[in-house]
Amino acid sequence: EVLGPAEAVSADPVERIGAVMGAYLRSVEAGPADFGLPVGNLVSELGSRHEGARRRIDAVLESFANRIADWLADDGDRIPRRIDRHGIATLVVAALEGATVVAMARRSRAPIDACAEQIRLHLESLAIGRVSRGDQMPPPEHAEAEAVDWKAW
């Protein structure tokens, strides 16, 4: 569970998404033996052969996206109403899962850092009438950033 701890960090959905990215990053840096990719492993091993497993995995990913969409919806008019919040949440989940796979393959945090920065920039580009933390705080340098402090949002 990474969403509950992210909710404890802040009421700001962008900061929450950053906290989720940080949790994934710390898990990847701990190593595949400690983390693996339970959803990815299940999809690749069972998804095409077991319809029930595929539906359950889909439900987990959909629940993840729904919760992030709720965060974005609860943030009022920060993001214009014409923007599909569930679509943004789906983008976040898909990017996070994909970046995690690439990070593990490369044994590098760089894919998650890049993904997180692009999501932050996308969310900021949608925001209206509000100064973002990104304008106040530069993103971390890859070489100097600590996984524990990974909150450049």
C-alpha atoms as one frame of an Amber mdcrd trajectory, in Angstrom:
protein
   0.000   0.000   0.000   1.578   3.247  -1.155  -1.505   5.426  -1.469  -2.365
   5.651   2.234   1.093   6.887   3.235   0.990   9.367   0.330  -2.283  10.744
   1.662  -0.644  11.268   5.057   2.112  13.377   3.448  -0.110  16.131   2.103
  -3.567  17.084   0.883  -1.983  18.339  -2.348  -2.497  15.742  -5.110   0.765
  16.622  -6.870   2.701  16.080  -3.646   0.810  12.828  -3.087   1.715  11.607
  -6.566   5.312  12.570  -5.805   5.170  10.534  -2.593   3.860   7.513  -4.529
   6.690   7.888  -7.052   9.153   8.133  -4.164   7.800   4.939  -2.593   8.176
   3.071  -5.877  11.672   4.488  -6.298  12.758   3.389  -2.830  11.408  -0.082
  -3.519  13.253  -0.351  -6.818  16.474   0.854  -5.190  16.034  -1.805  -2.486
  16.391  -4.353  -5.278  14.156  -6.739  -7.163  14.510  -9.422  -4.506  12.853
  -7.115  -1.989  10.264  -5.588  -4.276   9.774  -7.255  -7.622   6.770  -6.084
  -9.555   3.848  -8.045  -8.182   1.326  -6.622 -10.634   3.709  -6.848 -13.576
   4.746 -10.379 -12.647   1.147 -11.495 -12.308   0.098  -9.945 -15.604   2.966
 -11.523 -17.522   2.585 -14.932 -15.877  -1.176 -15.271 -15.491  -2.981 -12.537
 -17.361  -3.218 -14.204 -20.735  -3.991 -17.670 -19.361  -6.338 -16.946 -16.474
  -9.198 -14.554 -17.120 -10.066 -14.327 -13.428  -6.525 -13.281 -12.553  -6.494
 -10.749 -15.397  -9.755  -9.218 -14.172  -8.430  -8.984 -10.597  -5.196  -7.329
 -11.749  -7.217  -4.901 -13.840  -9.364  -4.121 -10.790  -6.247  -3.381  -8.694
  -4.852  -1.007 -11.328  -8.255   0.618 -11.798  -8.594   1.127  -8.044  -5.152
   2.757  -8.007  -6.186   5.120 -10.834  -9.562   5.859  -9.223  -7.936   6.939
  -5.975  -5.518   9.260  -7.770  -8.428  10.646  -9.818 -10.250  11.343  -6.549
  -7.211  13.266  -5.269  -7.255  15.385  -8.413 -11.024  15.923  -8.223 -10.824
  16.955  -4.567  -8.327  19.676  -5.493 -11.086  21.927  -6.828 -10.386  24.023
  -9.892  -6.609  23.706  -9.878  -6.966  21.635 -13.024  -9.580  22.918 -15.486
 -12.858  21.011 -15.428 -12.531  20.119 -19.110  -9.550  17.883 -18.250 -10.324
  14.206 -17.616  -8.974  13.548 -14.133  -9.363   9.797 -14.493  -7.403   9.986
 -17.741  -4.593  11.806 -15.933  -4.686   9.222 -13.141  -4.481   6.405 -15.698
  -1.481   8.154 -17.253   0.188   8.344 -13.823  -0.408   4.650 -13.055   0.723
   3.477 -16.506   3.796   5.720 -16.473   4.721   4.640 -12.963   4.382   0.935
 -13.722   6.332   1.299 -16.958   9.047   3.475 -15.437   9.466   0.927 -12.660
  10.061  -1.871 -15.163  12.614   0.237 -17.045  14.316   1.312 -13.791  14.689
  -2.292 -12.693  16.042  -3.348 -16.092  18.579  -0.520 -16.067  19.270  -0.795
 -12.332  18.884   2.939 -12.267  16.526   5.425 -10.679  16.766   7.687 -13.739
  13.616   6.364 -15.510  11.445   7.000 -12.446  13.034  10.421 -11.899  12.357
  11.350 -15.536   8.807  10.024 -15.400   8.079  11.865 -12.154   9.453  15.127
 -13.514   7.406  14.877 -16.700   4.225  14.098 -14.777   4.899  17.057 -12.469
   5.444  19.339 -15.459   2.275  18.041 -17.120   0.196  18.642 -14.009   1.682
  22.108 -13.583   0.939  22.949 -17.213  -2.710  22.102 -16.543  -2.904  24.082
 -13.312  -4.462  27.523 -13.336  -4.126  30.422 -10.936  -1.661  28.820  -8.569
   2.093  28.907  -8.078   3.479  25.396  -8.086   6.108  24.040  -5.760   8.101
  23.224  -8.890   8.559  26.952  -9.456   9.897  27.271  -5.924  12.033  24.132
  -5.703  14.225  22.725  -8.484  14.172  18.974  -9.125  16.946  16.943  -7.504
  20.200  16.227  -9.251  20.228  12.522 -10.039  23.684  11.980  -8.548  22.948
  13.828  -5.318  19.333  12.921  -4.628  18.648  10.515  -1.822  15.735   8.110
  -2.248  14.580   8.958   1.262  14.424  12.664   0.450  12.859  12.216  -2.926
  10.292  15.029  -2.761  11.294  17.501  -5.429   7.671  18.274  -6.073
